[in-house]
Amino acid sequence: DVRAEYMVERRTANALPQDIPGISSDIFSQSSRAMTLNAEYTWSDSLFLTFGSLLRHGDVVASTRRGRKIFSASKAIADDPVFGPDFYAYRMAGTSYGLNMGVNIAVTSHSMLHTSLARQLTYAEGDNNYAKTVAMLSWNYNF
């Protein structure tokens, strides 16, 4: 089974109070476009494999301490008191690439064990790059 998707996302939010003159504080209004390509392969009656890829371009939002590298590349910046008094949330443009693979095992006729590994790399404005790896293990039971 093979599936391809194209997504357009637009989020709007109220701007936070402006902290830095000349820089927008509208950090949570975002737009992006993404394409995914996913495949599932049935190995046997109780085992199937999943593979996926992602290409996404658009706004990236994160939080950090005050820093020139982040501030100079950001489209928007605002205080982020959730992480502490010296933290700022920011929004900048970035391109993300991702790959994932998983294994699903039918343990019984009502339950499945799922394990997967995903890796995502984001290249953002001003050489602000990010990497994320997520390993997941779950057990699903249906009544």
C-alpha positions in Angstrom: 0.0 0.0 0.0 1.5 3.4 -1.0 0.1 6.8 -0.1 1.2 10.4 -1.0 -0.2 13.5 0.6 0.2 17.3 0.0 -0.8 19.5 2.9 -1.2 23.3 3.2 -1.4 24.6 6.8 -2.3 28.2 7.9 -2.7 29.1 11.6 -3.7 32.5 12.9 -3.3 33.8 16.4 -3.4 37.1 18.3 0.0 38.8 18.5 1.6 38.9 22.0 2.8 42.2 23.5 5.8 43.5 21.5 9.1 43.2 23.4 11.6 44.3 20.8 10.9 47.4 18.7 10.8 46.7 15.0 10.3 42.9 15.3 6.8 41.4 15.1 5.5 39.5 18.2 3.1 37.4 16.2 4.9 34.2 16.8 2.0 31.7 16.6 0.6 32.7 13.2 2.1 30.2 10.9 2.0 28.9 7.4 3.6 25.8 5.8 3.4 23.3 3.0 4.3 19.6 3.3 4.5 16.5 1.1 4.6 13.0 2.5 5.1 9.6 0.9 4.3 6.5 2.9 4.3 2.8 2.2 3.1 -0.3 4.1 4.3 -3.8 3.3 2.5 -6.8 4.6 5.1 -9.4 5.4 2.7 -12.0 6.8 -0.7 -12.3 8.4 0.7 -10.9 11.7 3.5 -8.6 10.6 3.6 -5.5 8.4 6.3 -2.9 7.9 5.9 0.9 7.4 8.1 3.4 5.7 7.6 7.1 5.3 9.2 10.4 4.2 8.4 14.1 4.7 9.3 17.3 3.0 8.0 20.4 4.7 8.7 24.1 4.1 7.3 26.9 6.3 7.3 28.5 9.7 9.1 26.9 12.6 8.3 28.0 16.2 10.5 27.3 19.2 11.8 28.8 22.4 15.3 29.8 23.5 17.3 32.2 25.6 18.1 35.6 24.2 20.7 35.4 21.4 21.7 37.4 18.4 21.8 34.4 16.0 18.1 33.6 16.7 16.9 37.2 16.9 18.5 38.3 13.6 16.9 35.4 11.6 13.5 35.5 13.2 10.3 36.8 11.6 8.7 37.2 15.1 9.9 37.2 18.8 8.0 37.4 22.1 8.5 36.6 25.8 8.0 33.0 26.6 7.5 32.9 30.4 6.5 29.2 30.3 10.2 28.3 30.2 11.5 31.1 32.5 12.0 34.8 32.6 14.9 34.8 30.1 13.2 32.7 27.4 11.8 34.0 24.1 9.6 32.2 21.6 10.5 32.8 18.0 9.2 32.1 14.5 11.4 31.6 11.4 11.3 30.0 8.0 12.7 26.5 7.7 12.7 23.4 5.6 12.3 19.9 7.2 13.2 16.5 5.9 12.1 13.4 7.6 12.2 9.6 7.4 10.5 7.0 9.5 10.2 3.2 9.6 8.1 0.9 11.7 7.2 -2.7 12.5 3.7 -3.8 13.5 3.1 -7.2 15.0 -0.3 -8.6 15.6 0.2 -10.2 19.0 -3.4 -11.5 19.2 -6.5 -11.0 17.1 -7.3 -8.0 19.3 -3.9 -6.4 19.9 -0.9 -5.1 18.1 2.6 -4.1 19.1 4.0 -1.2 17.2 7.6 0.1 17.2 9.1 2.9 15.0 12.0 5.1 14.6 11.7 8.6 13.0 14.5 11.1 12.2 13.8 14.7 11.2 16.2 17.4 10.1 15.2 21.1 9.9 17.3 23.8 8.2 16.1 27.2 9.2 17.1 30.8 8.4 20.4 32.1 9.7 22.0 28.6 9.9 19.7 27.7 12.8 19.4 24.0 12.2 17.6 21.3 14.3 17.6 17.5 14.4 15.1 15.3 16.1 15.0 11.5 16.6 11.9 9.8 18.0 11.8 6.1 19.0 8.3 4.8 19.8 7.0 1.6 21.2 3.2 1.1 21.7 0.7 -1.6 22.3 -2.8 -1.2 20.9 -5.7 -3.3 22.2 -9.2 -3.3 20.5 -12.2 -4.6 22.2 
